[in-house]
Amino acid sequence: MLVFAIKNLQILFPAPGGVIHAVDTVNLELNAHDKLALIGESGCGKTVLAHSILRLLHGTTKISGEILYRGTDVLSANDSTLQKIRGKEIGMIIQNPGLSLNPVRTIGKQIAESCIEREKMSSVEAFKYAEDMLKMVGFSNPTKIALSYPHQLSGGMAQRAVVALGLTLNPQMLIADEPTKSLDEMSKREIIDLLIEMSKDKTLLMITHDLEAASCISNRVMVMYAGELIEEGPTEEIMNNPRHPYTKGFMNAQPKRGLKPIPGISPSLLNLPKGCRFHPRCSYAFPKCKTNHPELIGRNGHKVRCHACH
C-alpha cells in the first residue's frame, strides 16, 4: 500500500548572484514498511529534501511539486493538519545531536514535552514514558539518562537519545537524517542495529553517505548528485552492480573500498552545467553528455540517468 510519495519536487533558495537549485524534479514512492536509503555526498540536496517533508525549511525557500502522506499534500496542508502529521505520523531523527538536543534541558524533559503537549499526559506520566522510551532504545540505566543533560552523554549515547525523541509519538513513518554520522565504529554498529529493530513495522527514509548503513537497513537505494536522482534500485543490485559512473566513483571513494577520490569537484548549484551534471568529472563522457540532459530510465526497478548506460 502506498504510504508516501514525492512528485516533481523542486526546491530553490534565493542567493546572491542567482538561485540555488537544491532539489530538482525528484520523484519517489514508499509503500508500507519500505526502507529507502537516499545516498550521496554532502551538499547534493539530501538533507534539504528530508527537511522539506515536514516543512522545516526557511520561509524564503521556493518549493513546487507535491509531498503526499497517505494522500494529504504536506506542502499545502493547513497548520492543524501539519501539526498532526509531524511527530505523530512522521517522526524525524535529525543529524547532529549537538544541534537537535536542547543543551539546557534534560533528555527526559525533552522527550516528555511532546507527550504532555500532544498526548495530554501528566508530568509524572510523561517522565515515566520518557524512561520507557530510553529503555526501549537500549539504555540499561534509563532513569540516569533521563536526568542527564546532552553534554553528559557520549556521541553514541546522544544519538541513541535522538532516536528515542524521533520515536516518542510512535510515528508510522520515520526519517533518519545521517543517523551514523561522526560515530565511532562500535557506536555506528549499535545505531544500525537499533534502527533495524525500531523500524521493523515502520516506513523508513534514511538519508546517508554511509554505505554500510544503507546496505544493512534499506531494501531500496536512491543516489543523488547535484540536486537530482541519478540512480535507483534494489539495495543489493545497487551495491553489487552500480551502473552510473558517479555511483561507482562514490562507492570506490569509501574507506572500505579503497578511498579512490572522484576527479574534480561537484558543480555549483548556482551554475549547473548543461547536459549531464556529472559530465565534467566523468571518464565515460562523450559529446551528447555535454548538451543533452539524460532521463532517469531503466528496467526491473533499476533506473539510471546516464547516456553511456543506455
Short mmCIF file of C-alpha atoms in Angstrom, two decimals:
data_model
loop_
_atom_site.label_atom_id
_atom_site.label_comp_id
_atom_site.label_asym_id
_atom_site.label_seq_id
_atom_site.Cartn_x
_atom_site.Cartn_y
_atom_site.Cartn_z
CA MET A 1 0.00 0.00 0.00
CA LEU A 2 1.36 3.40 -0.99
CA VAL A 3 2.11 5.48 2.11
CA PHE A 4 4.29 8.32 0.89
CA ALA A 5 5.12 9.93 -2.45
CA ILE A 6 7.11 12.86 -3.76
CA LYS A 7 6.10 14.17 -7.17
CA ASN A 8 8.21 16.56 -9.25
CA LEU A 9 9.70 18.20 -6.15
CA GLN A 10 11.79 21.27 -6.84
CA ILE A 11 13.41 23.36 -4.09
CA LEU A 12 15.08 26.69 -4.84
CA PHE A 13 16.95 29.04 -2.50
CA PRO A 14 17.39 32.71 -3.44
CA ALA A 15 21.07 33.62 -3.11
CA PRO A 16 23.39 36.49 -4.02
CA GLY A 17 24.18 36.02 -7.67
CA GLY A 18 21.28 33.76 -8.56
CA VAL A 19 19.19 30.83 -7.40
CA ILE A 20 20.42 27.62 -5.75
CA HIS A 21 18.76 24.57 -7.32
CA ALA A 22 18.95 22.41 -4.18
CA VAL A 23 16.45 19.74 -5.30
CA ASP A 24 15.43 19.36 -8.92
CA THR A 25 12.38 17.37 -10.08
CA VAL A 26 12.66 14.48 -7.62
CA ASN A 27 10.09 11.68 -7.67
CA LEU A 28 9.86 8.77 -5.25
CA GLU A 29 7.30 6.43 -3.68
CA LEU A 30 7.28 4.45 -0.44
CA ASN A 31 4.94 1.60 0.37
CA ALA A 32 4.16 0.47 3.90
CA HIS A 33 7.28 -0.88 5.65
CA ASP A 34 9.59 0.12 2.78
CA LYS A 35 13.15 1.00 3.82
CA LEU A 36 14.67 3.51 1.39
CA ALA A 37 18.22 4.88 1.64
CA LEU A 38 18.94 8.16 -0.14
CA ILE A 39 22.71 8.34 -0.58
CA GLY A 40 25.16 10.88 -1.96
CA GLU A 41 27.95 13.21 -0.94
CA SER A 42 27.48 16.26 1.30
CA GLY A 43 25.77 19.17 -0.42
CA CYS A 44 23.87 17.13 -3.00
CA GLY A 45 20.43 18.03 -1.59
CA LYS A 46 19.61 15.00 0.60
CA THR A 47 19.02 16.85 3.86
CA VAL A 48 17.15 19.69 2.15
CA LEU A 49 14.78 17.10 0.70
CA ALA A 50 14.34 15.46 4.12
CA HIS A 51 13.54 18.76 5.84
CA SER A 52 11.05 19.73 3.14
CA ILE A 53 8.91 16.70 4.01
CA LEU A 54 7.90 18.29 7.32
CA ARG A 55 8.14 21.87 6.02
CA LEU A 56 11.17 22.69 8.11
CA LEU A 57 12.87 24.91 5.53
CA HIS A 58 13.29 28.70 5.70
CA GLY A 59 10.33 30.82 4.67
CA THR A 60 12.12 32.31 1.64
CA THR A 61 12.55 28.85 0.10
CA LYS A 62 10.61 28.27 -3.12
CA ILE A 63 9.08 24.79 -3.26
CA SER A 64 6.99 23.28 -6.03
CA GLY A 65 5.61 19.81 -6.64
CA GLU A 66 3.80 17.53 -4.20
CA ILE A 67 4.74 15.72 -0.99
CA LEU A 68 1.94 13.26 -0.26
CA TYR A 69 1.49 11.38 3.01
CA ARG A 70 -1.46 8.98 2.81
CA GLY A 71 -2.97 11.22 0.14
CA THR A 72 -2.52 14.52 2.01
CA ASP A 73 -0.25 17.07 0.36
CA VAL A 74 2.04 18.24 3.15
CA LEU A 75 3.08 21.33 1.19
CA SER A 76 -0.47 22.70 1.03
CA ALA A 77 -1.72 21.34 4.38
CA ASN A 78 -3.02 23.81 6.95
CA ASP A 79 -1.23 24.24 10.30
CA SER A 80 -3.61 21.92 12.15
CA THR A 81 -3.11 19.06 9.68
CA LEU A 82 0.65 19.62 9.58
CA GLN A 83 0.82 19.50 13.38
CA LYS A 84 -0.96 16.14 13.38
CA ILE A 85 1.48 14.74 10.80
CA ARG A 86 4.66 15.98 12.49
CA GLY A 87 5.88 13.56 15.10
CA LYS A 88 2.66 11.55 15.29
CA GLU A 89 2.58 10.26 11.69
CA ILE A 90 6.10 11.13 10.50
CA GLY A 91 8.94 11.21 13.01
CA MET A 92 12.39 12.60 12.31
CA ILE A 93 15.84 11.73 13.61
CA ILE A 94 17.78 14.92 12.93
CA GLN A 95 21.51 14.69 12.25
CA ASN A 96 23.98 16.06 14.79
CA PRO A 97 22.61 15.58 18.33
CA GLY A 98 24.58 18.67 19.37
CA LEU A 99 22.17 20.78 17.34
CA SER A 100 18.95 18.80 17.74
CA LEU A 101 19.10 18.38 21.54
CA ASN A 102 18.41 21.35 23.82
CA PRO A 103 21.61 21.80 25.90
CA VAL A 104 19.81 23.29 28.93
CA ARG A 105 17.09 20.65 29.33
CA THR A 106 17.48 17.08 30.46
CA ILE A 107 16.92 14.27 27.99
CA GLY A 108 13.87 13.09 29.92
CA LYS A 109 12.23 16.53 29.84
CA GLN A 110 12.81 16.84 26.10
CA ILE A 111 11.05 13.53 25.45
CA ALA A 112 8.32 14.27 27.99
CA GLU A 113 7.44 17.65 26.44
CA SER A 114 5.90 16.05 23.36
CA CYS A 115 3.88 13.64 25.50
CA ILE A 116 2.50 16.43 27.67
CA GLU A 117 1.63 18.66 24.71
CA ARG A 118 0.43 16.08 22.19
CA GLU A 119 -0.79 13.15 24.31
CA LYS A 120 -2.07 15.21 27.26
CA MET A 121 -0.08 13.16 29.78
CA SER A 122 0.66 14.47 33.25
CA SER A 123 4.27 15.40 34.06
CA VAL A 124 4.71 12.21 36.07
CA GLU A 125 3.23 10.03 33.31
CA ALA A 126 5.33 11.76 30.66
CA PHE A 127 8.59 11.32 32.57
CA LYS A 128 7.83 7.64 33.15
CA TYR A 129 7.11 7.30 29.43
CA ALA A 130 10.43 9.02 28.65
CA GLU A 131 12.21 6.43 30.81
CA ASP A 132 10.38 3.65 28.96
CA MET A 133 11.45 5.13 25.60
CA LEU A 134 15.08 5.33 26.70
CA LYS A 135 14.94 1.74 27.89
CA MET A 136 13.40 0.69 24.58
CA VAL A 137 16.32 2.17 22.61
CA GLY A 138 18.80 0.20 24.68
CA PHE A 139 19.77 2.20 27.75
CA SER A 140 20.27 -0.08 30.76
CA ASN A 141 20.03 2.92 33.11
CA PRO A 142 17.11 4.93 31.66
CA THR A 143 16.45 6.99 34.80
CA LYS A 144 20.04 8.24 34.90
CA ILE A 145 19.94 9.10 31.19
CA ALA A 146 16.57 10.85 31.56
CA LEU A 147 18.09 13.08 34.25
CA SER A 148 21.21 13.80 32.19
CA TYR A 149 21.94 16.81 30.01
CA PRO A 150 23.13 16.30 26.41
CA HIS A 151 26.73 17.31 27.18
CA GLN A 152 26.93 14.49 29.73
CA LEU A 153 26.39 11.83 27.05
CA SER A 154 28.89 10.32 24.63
CA GLY A 155 28.29 10.73 20.90
CA GLY A 156 26.73 7.28 20.58
CA MET A 157 24.53 7.80 23.65
CA ALA A 158 23.36 11.19 22.39
CA GLN A 159 22.47 9.68 19.01
CA ARG A 160 20.52 6.93 20.77
CA ALA A 161 18.62 9.63 22.70
CA VAL A 162 17.81 11.40 19.41
CA VAL A 163 16.38 8.12 18.09
CA ALA A 164 14.17 7.94 21.19
CA LEU A 165 12.98 11.50 20.53
CA GLY A 166 12.09 10.65 16.95
CA LEU A 167 10.09 7.63 18.07
CA THR A 168 8.34 9.31 21.01
CA LEU A 169 4.89 9.58 19.42
CA ASN A 170 5.15 6.18 17.69
CA PRO A 171 5.09 7.51 14.11
CA GLN A 172 4.20 5.25 11.21
CA MET A 173 6.98 6.72 9.07
CA LEU A 174 10.48 7.65 10.16
CA ILE A 175 13.02 9.96 8.51
CA ALA A 176 16.58 9.33 9.70
CA ASP A 177 18.98 12.06 8.58
CA GLU A 178 22.60 10.84 8.72
CA PRO A 179 21.98 8.70 11.83
CA THR A 180 25.54 7.28 11.90
CA LYS A 181 27.45 10.45 11.06
CA SER A 182 30.58 11.16 13.17
CA LEU A 183 30.18 8.00 15.26
CA ASP A 184 32.96 5.53 16.04
CA GLU A 185 32.62 2.04 14.58
CA MET A 186 31.12 0.48 17.71
CA SER A 187 28.55 3.25 18.20
CA LYS A 188 27.70 3.17 14.50
CA ARG A 189 27.02 -0.55 14.60
CA GLU A 190 24.80 -0.09 17.66
CA ILE A 191 22.76 2.63 15.92
CA ILE A 192 22.41 0.50 12.77
CA ASP A 193 21.14 -2.44 14.84
CA LEU A 194 18.80 -0.11 16.74
CA LEU A 195 17.29 1.33 13.55
CA ILE A 196 16.79 -2.14 12.10
CA GLU A 197 14.88 -3.17 15.22
CA MET A 198 12.92 0.07 15.74
CA SER A 199 11.81 0.41 12.10
CA LYS A 200 10.53 -3.15 11.61
CA ASP A 201 6.89 -2.07 11.48
CA LYS A 202 7.53 1.39 10.02
CA THR A 203 8.20 3.03 6.68
CA LEU A 204 11.74 4.41 6.71
CA LEU A 205 13.52 7.06 4.66
CA MET A 206 17.19 7.20 5.61
CA ILE A 207 19.47 9.99 4.41
CA THR A 208 23.10 8.87 4.47
CA HIS A 209 26.51 8.78 2.83
CA ASP A 210 27.31 5.63 4.83
CA LEU A 211 27.17 2.62 2.50
CA GLU A 212 27.33 0.14 5.37
CA ALA A 213 24.25 1.67 7.00
CA ALA A 214 22.42 1.75 3.66
CA SER A 215 23.30 -1.89 2.94
CA CYS A 216 22.20 -3.14 6.36
CA ILE A 217 18.99 -1.16 6.80
CA SER A 218 17.42 -0.46 3.39
CA ASN A 219 15.75 -2.60 0.75
CA ARG A 220 15.96 0.17 -1.87
CA VAL A 221 18.57 2.80 -2.66
CA MET A 222 18.40 6.11 -4.50
CA VAL A 223 21.57 8.01 -5.39
CA MET A 224 21.54 11.80 -5.50
CA TYR A 225 24.01 14.11 -7.24
CA ALA A 226 23.83 17.88 -7.73
CA GLY A 227 20.19 18.07 -6.66
CA GLU A 228 18.76 15.24 -8.74
CA LEU A 229 18.37 11.47 -8.58
CA ILE A 230 20.86 9.74 -10.87
CA GLU A 231 20.32 6.05 -9.99
CA GLU A 232 17.82 3.94 -8.08
CA GLY A 233 17.09 0.28 -7.50
CA PRO A 234 17.06 -2.61 -5.03
CA THR A 235 19.81 -2.25 -2.43
CA GLU A 236 21.64 -5.44 -3.32
CA GLU A 237 21.57 -4.56 -7.02
CA ILE A 238 22.91 -1.03 -6.49
CA MET A 239 25.64 -2.16 -4.08
CA ASN A 240 26.83 -5.06 -6.25
CA ASN A 241 26.15 -3.70 -9.72
CA PRO A 242 26.14 0.12 -9.76
CA ARG A 243 25.75 1.47 -13.28
CA HIS A 244 26.09 5.24 -13.11
CA PRO A 245 29.74 6.41 -13.20
CA TYR A 246 29.09 8.67 -10.19
CA THR A 247 27.65 5.82 -8.13
CA LYS A 248 30.69 3.68 -8.94
CA GLY A 249 33.02 6.54 -8.02
CA PHE A 250 31.14 7.35 -4.82
CA MET A 251 31.40 3.75 -3.67
CA ASN A 252 35.10 3.48 -4.55
CA ALA A 253 35.75 6.65 -2.53
CA GLN A 254 34.55 4.97 0.68
CA PRO A 255 37.25 3.97 3.23
CA LYS A 256 36.43 0.26 2.99
CA ARG A 257 36.58 0.35 -0.81
CA GLY A 258 39.96 1.92 -1.36
CA LEU A 259 39.45 5.69 -0.84
CA LYS A 260 39.79 6.44 -4.55
CA PRO A 261 38.55 10.03 -4.98
CA ILE A 262 36.38 11.11 -7.90
CA PRO A 263 38.34 13.60 -10.06
CA GLY A 264 37.15 17.21 -9.97
CA ILE A 265 34.54 18.81 -7.74
CA SER A 266 30.75 18.82 -7.64
CA PRO A 267 29.17 21.60 -9.71
CA SER A 268 27.83 24.73 -8.08
CA LEU A 269 24.08 24.52 -7.56
CA LEU A 270 24.05 28.19 -8.60
CA ASN A 271 25.50 27.38 -12.01
CA LEU A 272 24.72 23.83 -13.08
CA PRO A 273 26.37 22.52 -16.26
CA LYS A 274 24.33 21.82 -19.36
CA GLY A 275 23.66 18.23 -20.30
CA CYS A 276 24.58 15.61 -17.72
CA ARG A 277 25.57 17.27 -14.45
CA PHE A 278 28.33 14.72 -13.90
CA HIS A 279 29.95 15.02 -17.34
CA PRO A 280 32.79 17.39 -16.29
CA ARG A 281 34.06 14.66 -13.93
CA CYS A 282 33.14 11.58 -15.97
CA SER A 283 35.70 9.47 -17.83
CA TYR A 284 32.89 7.95 -19.96
CA ALA A 285 31.51 11.29 -21.20
CA PHE A 286 31.03 11.85 -24.93
CA PRO A 287 29.69 14.89 -26.86
CA LYS A 288 25.99 14.14 -26.22
CA CYS A 289 26.62 14.21 -22.45
CA LYS A 290 27.64 17.87 -22.66
CA THR A 291 24.44 19.05 -24.34
CA ASN A 292 21.55 16.65 -23.62
CA HIS A 293 20.25 16.15 -20.11
CA PRO A 294 19.69 12.38 -19.62
CA GLU A 295 16.44 10.92 -18.29
CA LEU A 296 16.18 8.54 -15.34
CA ILE A 297 15.17 5.31 -17.08
CA GLY A 298 15.72 1.57 -16.77
CA ARG A 299 14.05 -1.76 -16.22
CA ASN A 300 13.33 -4.27 -13.45
CA GLY A 301 13.31 -1.44 -10.92
CA HIS A 302 16.91 -0.38 -11.65
CA LYS A 303 16.98 3.08 -13.23
CA VAL A 304 19.95 5.23 -14.18
CA ARG A 305 20.36 8.78 -15.54
CA CYS A 306 23.24 8.23 -17.98
CA HIS A 307 23.61 8.32 -21.78
CA ALA A 308 26.51 5.85 -21.66
CA CYS A 309 24.37 3.29 -19.81
CA HIS A 310 21.59 3.09 -22.41
#
